[in-house]
Amino acid sequence: MAGVASGEAACNSARQTGGVTDALAAELSAAMAPDRVRSGPLELTLYRRDASLLEGQPGVVCFPSTTDEVQAAVTIARRHGRAVVPRGSGTGLAGGAVPVGVDGAEPVVIVTTKMDRVLEIDADARVAWVQPGVLNLDLSRQVAHLGLHFAPDPSSQQSCSVGGNVANNSGGPHCLAYGVTSAHVLALEVVLPDGSLALLGDLDPEPPGYDLRGAFVGSEGTMGIAVRIAVRLSPDPPAVRTVLVDFASIETAASTVTGIIAAGLVPAALEMMDARITSAVEDYVHAGFPRDAAAVLLVELDGLPAGVEAATQIVADVAAANGARGVRVAADEAERALLWKGRKSAFGAIARIAPDYYLHDTVVPRTRLVEVLSEVYEIAARHRLLVVNVFHAGDGNLHPLLVFDRREPGVMARVLAAGTDMIAACVAVGGVLSGEHGIGLEKRDHMGLIFSDDDLDAQRRLRLAFDPEQACNPHKVLPSGSGCGDLQSVPAGAWI
Amino acid sequence: MTGRPQTAARTDRPLEDFAAEIGTSDPVVVVGGRTQWGVGGEPDPTAREVHAPRGVVAHEPAEMIVRVRAGTTVAELDAVLAEGGQTIALDPAHPERATVGGVLAVGQSGPRRLGWGPVRDTLLEARFVSAEGRLIRAGGPVVKNVTGFDLCRLLVGSLGTIGLLAEIVLRVRPRPPVAVWLRGAADDPDRLRQALFRPSSILWDGIDCWVLLEGHPADVEAEIKAIGPGFDPVAEPPPLPSGGRWSMSPSAVRNVVATLEPGTFVAEVGVGIVHESTAPPSRRVQPATAALHQRIKANFDPTGRLNPGRMVT
Ligand SMILES: Cc1cc2nc3c(=O)[nH]c(=O)nc-3n(C[C@H](O)[C@H](O)[C@H](O)COP(=O)(O)OP(=O)(O)OC[C@H]3O[C@@H](n4cnc5c(N)ncnc54)[C@H](O)[C@@H]3O)c2cc1C
């Protein structure tokens, strides 16, 4: 991520003349109910950003409600030489849904929020077909009476869409044992960037051909728009234990994580919160989180009762061996829900510390957690910033949050510099750029840190098979370079 | 506890040598253990044969990952994993000959897919040689990763038509403390699936069911009770009929096998694979999907030199 783009660029974001955009909006309005096409300046402002700090500029925003309307929107946009930008709920943190066009033409943003129906549930096969705008938590709620749920559970699950989950291959605390979104998607119906409709994957275990389903999941809106998604539903576990472990140091918490994995356990979830976030959360939910702990671990064990009891004991033993101050096992469902509420409202609780935050998402080998965490604190101190850590420790997925007040002069530059240093520290121990939030615009220019030009070229070949004209969510994920002309490294029109 | 790999490298040759061997021009076909040679059709007999490098590079039990060369046999890999108390459910029919790269390139999961998930989900990182003879890396050596497009998924099941696997990193799991196969008569295998929580496998031949339970001893005992009387431990699952591997939605299995003679097939209940002696009819792929396949192949292997003759659809 960088500041305002410099230089005269091939793709500078000169505003379209009203007439051209009007003709486009009129055609889109004819293809779907006119009130589902928006091009007024004020309305467009709402769609300039997602939950990241980046901003772009849409040309027109539309809200199709059927597959036909999505196909029409894509076709019309392309006829007018516009790129299309798929968008779900806009909770993405890497700028994936931030609208950036090509050749100075602002893109058409296609929002899926009006496609919010669960279409079909097959409880026997444990599969549901859903529209992309269904909210993650709504899906689990709608199948709860069958003893089933949708396993990926991002902290944003009350507001993020299943389509967004698919595009970002999102994770959540319970993905440690059960896998990220990709493991829970069987098939996708996708409107390709040329407006045609393709089925990727199928409901049977071995559909013929390449795993196009797998290739599409995680493509961040650059390979088409998912309009129908077949998700795998998971059976609710018969037994669950949720354990809160309290530590006097970050190091002992981190070595407990390593110890739990090394003991041969795969907990359903294994989350860490440091001192600052633990007190902020406690102020917020009053769940009895220890305010004086240097760190806490929230560990969930699930499965059959005997295995769960045995695993809970192992967790307690490993924690004790690492010097934990206390182990609290949730006594009932209400206590369990309260502990999770604390974890999942961590980002909301940040507001009690400072008005703005910048959340990073990287993954490191789990055995390197201790050293990387101490480096994260050092980096923040070096840049005179406050950092809090609340993250998916079990799979080594760090989420350092830099908290700040953007009104403070010069603070943004320090935030960005600290972020870049943290990424470098993670890469240095064999880590990767993102575990669940994606690359989007945010980390696009860091891709060269872990991939060679040849590696990136291979990824580009896949993208070009789906989107030969690079018209679907252009400028995202892959740095510009071979195959993309001479675009500058940060597209104009996207800034923070 | 350290992050050091438990195993020292036992490999035969550098990946670069494999890339050089593949070179940049003539047609090549990669040979694994020849245990699934017919899948995708016979390769062009004039293509030059190459073999992927062998050896387990590093097993890191505390990370639950293993780095292994594609030409390593599944049996050799599993022996190394066992030393660290871990395993992976690749489960090919002939583990002493089947290579890890071959299993991934074919992409078929074994009979424990119900409990362990599909093979495709185990691949974390792949180093493969492209049609231009370059070593390419996809993914990374961590258990959670969305850095860039998911070429790993694309490679699994691609029959070596996109790139040739050289080295891979796989996600492994703890070896279950107890594993027991049970057999009993059953006319409703779905009942077992509903009664059990995440069984590792349920196989059904229209007469009998075989159930694999793995996990904590007390849980396995409780699950045996849940199954009810009439099921007894057996040494192994039934042999799987070869010749036909049908794939269908798990809820379609009952209707489809109703037309088959009981005892002549084995169905993977809850998964949707039916093993029997006749091959399934070839399936039609939608035009837009077929065009995508062609563009992918053309973009990765414009001259068609990788495993010519093999067809994925
Ligand atoms: C407070 C907070 C907590 C979060 N916690 C987590 C977490 O625990 N785990 C996690 O993984 N993420 C988390 N996120 C990030 C975010 O919620 C996820 O990435 C989510 O999946 C995005 O869904 P969305 O509907 O908001 O997508 P958007 O932000 O609208 O879009 C995200 C990307 O998906 C594309 N897209 C959207 N819909 C489609 C479609 N139908 N077809 C094709 N492409 C599409 C867009 O182009 C864009 O590239 C969090 C975000 C916030 C704000």
Short mmCIF file of C-alpha atoms in Angstrom, two decimals, chain B:
data_model
loop_
_atom_site.label_atom_id
_atom_site.label_comp_id
_atom_site.label_asym_id
_atom_site.label_seq_id
_atom_site.Cartn_x
_atom_site.Cartn_y
_atom_site.Cartn_z
CA MET B 1 10.36 -27.85 21.26
CA THR B 2 12.17 -26.47 18.26
CA GLY B 3 11.23 -25.65 14.71
CA ARG B 4 13.96 -27.85 13.33
CA PRO B 5 12.83 -30.54 10.98
CA GLN B 6 12.81 -33.97 12.51
CA THR B 7 14.11 -35.70 9.42
CA ALA B 8 17.32 -35.02 7.61
CA ALA B 9 17.07 -34.76 3.87
CA ARG B 10 17.20 -38.08 2.04
CA THR B 11 16.80 -36.96 -1.52
CA ASP B 12 18.29 -38.13 -4.76
CA ARG B 13 18.93 -35.02 -6.87
CA PRO B 14 18.32 -31.29 -6.99
CA LEU B 15 15.05 -29.95 -8.38
CA GLU B 16 17.02 -27.98 -10.95
CA ASP B 17 18.25 -31.23 -12.49
CA PHE B 18 14.66 -32.33 -12.97
CA ALA B 19 13.85 -29.00 -14.63
CA ALA B 20 16.87 -29.34 -16.91
CA GLU B 21 15.85 -32.88 -17.81
CA ILE B 22 12.39 -31.66 -18.79
CA GLY B 23 14.01 -28.95 -20.86
CA THR B 24 12.15 -26.52 -23.04
CA SER B 25 11.03 -28.20 -26.24
CA ASP B 26 10.19 -31.84 -26.93
CA PRO B 27 7.14 -33.72 -25.54
CA VAL B 28 7.68 -35.33 -22.14
CA VAL B 29 5.64 -37.71 -20.05
CA VAL B 30 6.27 -38.06 -16.34
CA VAL B 31 6.26 -41.58 -14.93
CA GLY B 32 5.36 -42.31 -11.32
CA GLY B 33 4.58 -45.80 -10.07
CA ARG B 34 2.40 -46.63 -13.09
CA THR B 35 -0.38 -47.66 -10.71
CA GLN B 36 -2.95 -45.35 -12.34
CA TRP B 37 -1.38 -45.19 -15.78
CA GLY B 38 -4.64 -45.47 -17.68
CA VAL B 39 -6.34 -42.47 -16.09
CA GLY B 40 -6.86 -39.76 -18.70
CA GLY B 41 -5.89 -42.05 -21.56
CA GLU B 42 -2.58 -43.42 -22.80
CA PRO B 43 0.08 -40.77 -23.28
CA ASP B 44 1.77 -40.32 -26.63
CA PRO B 45 4.23 -43.26 -26.88
CA THR B 46 6.88 -41.11 -28.57
CA ALA B 47 7.09 -38.66 -25.65
CA ARG B 48 10.29 -38.78 -23.64
CA GLU B 49 9.89 -40.30 -20.17
CA VAL B 50 11.02 -38.38 -17.09
CA HIS B 51 10.89 -39.30 -13.40
CA ALA B 52 10.33 -36.82 -10.57
CA PRO B 53 12.99 -36.53 -7.84
CA ARG B 54 12.56 -38.69 -4.73
CA GLY B 55 12.95 -38.35 -1.01
CA VAL B 56 11.42 -36.81 2.06
CA VAL B 57 13.08 -33.42 2.53
CA ALA B 58 11.74 -32.50 5.95
CA HIS B 59 8.98 -33.63 8.26
CA GLU B 60 8.13 -30.99 10.86
CA PRO B 61 5.72 -32.57 13.34
CA ALA B 62 5.25 -29.35 15.31
CA GLU B 63 4.11 -27.60 12.12
CA MET B 64 2.12 -30.63 10.94
CA ILE B 65 3.69 -30.34 7.51
CA VAL B 66 6.02 -32.43 5.40
CA ARG B 67 8.14 -31.41 2.42
CA VAL B 68 8.58 -34.29 0.03
CA ARG B 69 9.81 -34.84 -3.51
CA ALA B 70 7.09 -35.85 -5.94
CA GLY B 71 8.70 -39.16 -6.93
CA THR B 72 8.66 -40.53 -3.36
CA THR B 73 6.39 -43.51 -2.78
CA VAL B 74 3.44 -43.05 -0.47
CA ALA B 75 4.69 -45.95 1.69
CA GLU B 76 8.07 -44.28 2.18
CA LEU B 77 6.41 -40.99 3.07
CA ASP B 78 4.08 -42.62 5.56
CA ALA B 79 6.94 -44.48 7.22
CA VAL B 80 8.71 -41.17 7.84
CA LEU B 81 5.51 -39.55 9.14
CA ALA B 82 4.90 -42.48 11.47
CA GLU B 83 8.24 -41.82 13.18
CA GLY B 84 6.80 -38.45 14.20
CA GLY B 85 3.40 -39.88 15.19
CA GLN B 86 1.65 -38.43 12.15
CA THR B 87 0.09 -39.56 8.90
CA ILE B 88 -1.74 -38.44 5.78
CA ALA B 89 -4.74 -40.11 4.18
CA LEU B 90 -3.55 -40.35 0.58
CA ASP B 91 -4.55 -44.03 0.62
CA PRO B 92 -3.72 -45.16 -2.93
CA ALA B 93 -4.37 -48.79 -3.80
CA HIS B 94 -0.64 -49.61 -4.05
CA PRO B 95 1.22 -47.35 -1.58
CA GLU B 96 4.52 -49.17 -2.04
CA ARG B 97 4.58 -48.18 -5.72
CA ALA B 98 2.30 -45.15 -6.05
CA THR B 99 4.22 -41.87 -5.85
CA VAL B 100 3.04 -38.82 -3.94
CA GLY B 101 3.21 -36.72 -7.11
CA GLY B 102 1.24 -39.32 -9.02
CA VAL B 103 -1.51 -39.46 -6.39
CA LEU B 104 -1.87 -35.66 -6.49
CA ALA B 105 -1.72 -35.45 -10.28
CA VAL B 106 -4.52 -38.02 -10.55
CA GLY B 107 -6.32 -36.32 -7.68
CA GLN B 108 -8.45 -39.25 -6.57
CA SER B 109 -9.00 -39.46 -2.84
CA GLY B 110 -8.85 -42.75 -0.97
CA PRO B 111 -11.65 -44.49 0.91
CA ARG B 112 -11.10 -42.36 4.03
CA ARG B 113 -12.26 -39.18 2.27
CA LEU B 114 -15.42 -39.08 4.42
CA GLY B 115 -13.43 -38.39 7.58
CA TRP B 116 -10.17 -36.95 6.29
CA GLY B 117 -11.41 -34.77 3.45
CA PRO B 118 -10.28 -34.84 -0.16
CA VAL B 119 -6.64 -35.17 -1.18
CA ARG B 120 -6.77 -31.74 -2.82
CA ASP B 121 -7.08 -30.02 0.56
CA THR B 122 -3.75 -31.43 1.78
CA LEU B 123 -1.54 -29.61 -0.75
CA LEU B 124 -0.02 -26.45 0.75
CA GLU B 125 2.87 -25.74 -1.60
CA ALA B 126 3.93 -27.11 -4.94
CA ARG B 127 7.14 -26.63 -6.84
CA PHE B 128 6.58 -27.70 -10.40
CA VAL B 129 8.34 -27.48 -13.72
CA SER B 130 6.51 -25.48 -16.37
CA ALA B 131 6.26 -26.19 -20.07
CA GLU B 132 9.10 -23.67 -20.47
CA GLY B 133 11.27 -25.78 -18.19
CA ARG B 134 11.17 -23.30 -15.32
CA LEU B 135 10.79 -24.17 -11.65
CA ILE B 136 7.66 -22.48 -10.34
CA ARG B 137 6.41 -22.21 -6.79
CA ALA B 138 2.73 -22.12 -5.88
CA GLY B 139 1.35 -21.72 -2.37
CA GLY B 140 3.61 -21.75 0.68
CA PRO B 141 4.78 -23.91 3.59
CA VAL B 142 2.15 -22.78 6.09
CA VAL B 143 -1.26 -24.24 6.90
CA LYS B 144 -3.28 -21.16 5.99
CA ASN B 145 -2.52 -19.03 2.98
CA VAL B 146 -4.38 -16.80 0.54
CA THR B 147 -1.33 -15.12 -0.97
CA GLY B 148 -2.19 -15.04 -4.66
CA PHE B 149 -4.23 -17.35 -6.83
CA ASP B 150 -4.63 -20.97 -5.80
CA LEU B 151 -2.52 -22.82 -8.36
CA CYS B 152 -2.19 -25.73 -5.92
CA ARG B 153 -5.86 -26.62 -6.32
CA LEU B 154 -5.50 -26.36 -10.09
CA LEU B 155 -2.55 -28.78 -10.11
CA VAL B 156 -4.33 -31.52 -8.15
CA GLY B 157 -6.09 -33.75 -10.67
CA SER B 158 -4.50 -32.00 -13.65
CA LEU B 159 -2.69 -35.20 -14.74
CA GLY B 160 0.56 -33.39 -15.38
CA THR B 161 -0.92 -31.33 -18.20
CA ILE B 162 -0.22 -27.92 -16.61
CA GLY B 163 3.13 -28.49 -14.95
CA LEU B 164 5.13 -31.41 -13.62
CA LEU B 165 5.28 -31.71 -9.85
CA ALA B 166 8.81 -31.72 -8.43
CA GLU B 167 8.40 -31.09 -4.70
CA ILE B 168 5.39 -30.54 -2.51
CA VAL B 169 4.48 -29.54 1.02
CA LEU B 170 1.56 -31.42 2.50
CA ARG B 171 -0.53 -30.89 5.57
CA VAL B 172 -0.36 -33.94 7.83
CA ARG B 173 -2.32 -34.99 10.90
CA PRO B 174 -1.73 -36.84 14.14
CA ARG B 175 -2.02 -40.62 13.77
CA PRO B 176 -5.26 -41.60 15.46
CA PRO B 177 -4.61 -43.57 18.66
CA VAL B 178 -7.17 -46.23 17.68
CA ALA B 179 -8.44 -47.33 14.28
CA VAL B 180 -10.90 -50.14 13.83
CA TRP B 181 -12.86 -51.49 10.87
CA LEU B 182 -16.25 -53.00 11.69
CA ARG B 183 -18.44 -55.06 9.42
CA GLY B 184 -22.11 -55.90 9.63
CA ALA B 185 -25.22 -56.37 7.53
CA ALA B 186 -26.95 -53.12 6.65
CA ASP B 187 -29.67 -52.18 4.24
CA ASP B 188 -29.62 -48.53 5.21
CA PRO B 189 -26.02 -47.25 5.27
CA ASP B 190 -27.21 -43.66 5.67
CA ARG B 191 -28.52 -44.57 9.11
CA LEU B 192 -24.93 -45.24 10.19
CA ARG B 193 -23.81 -41.95 8.83
CA GLN B 194 -26.46 -40.12 10.79
CA ALA B 195 -25.72 -42.07 13.97
CA LEU B 196 -21.97 -41.40 13.97
CA PHE B 197 -19.98 -38.18 14.28
CA ARG B 198 -17.40 -37.87 11.52
CA PRO B 199 -16.64 -41.57 10.91
CA SER B 200 -13.51 -41.99 8.79
CA SER B 201 -15.15 -44.23 6.23
CA ILE B 202 -18.39 -46.07 5.51
CA LEU B 203 -18.32 -48.58 2.67
CA TRP B 204 -21.36 -50.51 1.48
CA ASP B 205 -21.77 -53.30 -1.05
CA GLY B 206 -25.55 -53.54 -0.93
CA ILE B 207 -25.40 -56.29 1.69
CA ASP B 208 -22.80 -55.36 4.27
CA CYS B 209 -21.39 -52.14 5.63
CA TRP B 210 -17.78 -51.57 6.68
CA VAL B 211 -17.23 -48.68 9.04
CA LEU B 212 -13.85 -47.22 9.98
CA LEU B 213 -13.77 -45.56 13.39
CA GLU B 214 -10.64 -43.65 14.41
CA GLY B 215 -9.88 -41.56 17.45
CA HIS B 216 -9.76 -41.69 21.22
CA PRO B 217 -10.33 -45.26 22.52
CA ALA B 218 -13.33 -44.30 24.67
CA ASP B 219 -14.95 -42.44 21.76
CA VAL B 220 -14.44 -45.36 19.43
CA GLU B 221 -16.02 -47.65 22.01
CA ALA B 222 -18.99 -45.30 22.38
CA GLU B 223 -19.41 -45.14 18.61
CA ILE B 224 -19.37 -48.94 18.41
CA LYS B 225 -22.28 -48.90 20.89
CA ALA B 226 -24.06 -46.27 18.81
CA ILE B 227 -23.87 -48.49 15.73
CA GLY B 228 -25.73 -51.20 17.63
CA PRO B 229 -25.46 -54.99 17.53
CA GLY B 230 -24.50 -57.00 14.47
CA PHE B 231 -21.19 -55.27 13.73
CA ASP B 232 -17.87 -56.98 14.43
CA PRO B 233 -14.27 -55.86 14.05
CA VAL B 234 -12.55 -57.02 10.88
CA ALA B 235 -8.94 -56.75 9.79
CA GLU B 236 -9.56 -54.69 6.68
CA PRO B 237 -12.10 -53.15 4.35
CA PRO B 238 -13.40 -55.06 1.34
CA PRO B 239 -11.33 -55.07 -1.85
CA LEU B 240 -12.56 -52.33 -4.15
CA PRO B 241 -13.78 -53.54 -7.55
CA SER B 242 -11.69 -52.01 -10.31
CA GLY B 243 -12.66 -50.94 -13.78
CA GLY B 244 -15.29 -48.39 -12.90
CA ARG B 245 -15.11 -45.42 -10.58
CA TRP B 246 -18.42 -43.58 -10.56
CA SER B 247 -18.83 -40.17 -9.00
CA MET B 248 -22.24 -38.89 -7.92
CA SER B 249 -23.88 -36.75 -5.28
CA PRO B 250 -23.89 -38.73 -2.01
CA SER B 251 -27.68 -38.51 -1.90
CA ALA B 252 -27.90 -40.19 -5.33
CA VAL B 253 -25.98 -43.31 -4.33
CA ARG B 254 -28.99 -45.32 -3.08
CA ASN B 255 -30.92 -44.89 -6.32
CA VAL B 256 -27.99 -45.56 -8.59
CA VAL B 257 -26.82 -48.76 -6.90
CA ALA B 258 -30.41 -50.06 -6.80
CA THR B 259 -29.81 -51.07 -10.42
CA LEU B 260 -26.65 -53.03 -9.56
CA GLU B 261 -26.28 -56.57 -8.24
CA PRO B 262 -25.57 -56.40 -4.47
CA GLY B 263 -22.05 -57.58 -3.70
CA THR B 264 -20.66 -56.48 -7.07
CA PHE B 265 -19.99 -52.87 -6.09
CA VAL B 266 -18.59 -50.91 -3.16
CA ALA B 267 -20.07 -47.48 -2.47
CA GLU B 268 -18.31 -44.81 -0.41
CA VAL B 269 -21.27 -43.66 1.67
CA GLY B 270 -21.50 -39.93 2.33
CA VAL B 271 -18.89 -39.29 -0.35
CA GLY B 272 -20.55 -40.46 -3.56
CA ILE B 273 -17.91 -42.69 -5.14
CA VAL B 274 -19.08 -46.12 -6.32
CA HIS B 275 -16.48 -48.71 -7.33
CA GLU B 276 -17.68 -51.34 -9.76
CA SER B 277 -16.50 -53.20 -12.81
CA THR B 278 -17.88 -51.11 -15.66
CA ALA B 279 -16.63 -47.66 -16.51
CA PRO B 280 -19.04 -44.74 -16.12
CA PRO B 281 -20.23 -42.96 -19.26
CA SER B 282 -18.16 -39.91 -20.09
CA ARG B 283 -19.70 -36.69 -18.88
CA ARG B 284 -20.55 -33.69 -20.91
CA VAL B 285 -18.90 -30.49 -19.83
CA GLN B 286 -20.78 -27.21 -20.45
CA PRO B 287 -19.42 -25.20 -23.40
CA ALA B 288 -18.28 -22.23 -21.27
CA THR B 289 -16.56 -24.59 -18.82
CA ALA B 290 -14.95 -26.54 -21.66
CA ALA B 291 -13.65 -23.31 -23.17
CA LEU B 292 -12.10 -22.41 -19.82
CA HIS B 293 -10.29 -25.75 -19.76
CA GLN B 294 -8.89 -25.13 -23.23
CA ARG B 295 -7.69 -21.65 -22.34
CA ILE B 296 -6.01 -22.90 -19.17
CA LYS B 297 -4.19 -25.65 -21.05
CA ALA B 298 -3.20 -23.24 -23.83
CA ASN B 299 -1.92 -20.63 -21.37
CA PHE B 300 0.21 -23.07 -19.38
CA ASP B 301 1.35 -25.39 -22.16
CA PRO B 302 0.95 -23.64 -25.51
CA THR B 303 2.75 -26.32 -27.51
CA GLY B 304 1.10 -29.25 -25.72
CA ARG B 305 4.41 -30.84 -24.67
CA LEU B 306 3.41 -31.86 -21.12
CA ASN B 307 1.97 -35.35 -20.96
CA PRO B 308 0.60 -35.26 -24.52
CA GLY B 309 -2.32 -37.61 -24.96
CA ARG B 310 -3.60 -37.22 -21.43
CA MET B 311 -7.01 -35.61 -21.31
CA VAL B 312 -8.57 -34.21 -18.17
CA THR B 313 -12.08 -34.01 -19.64
#
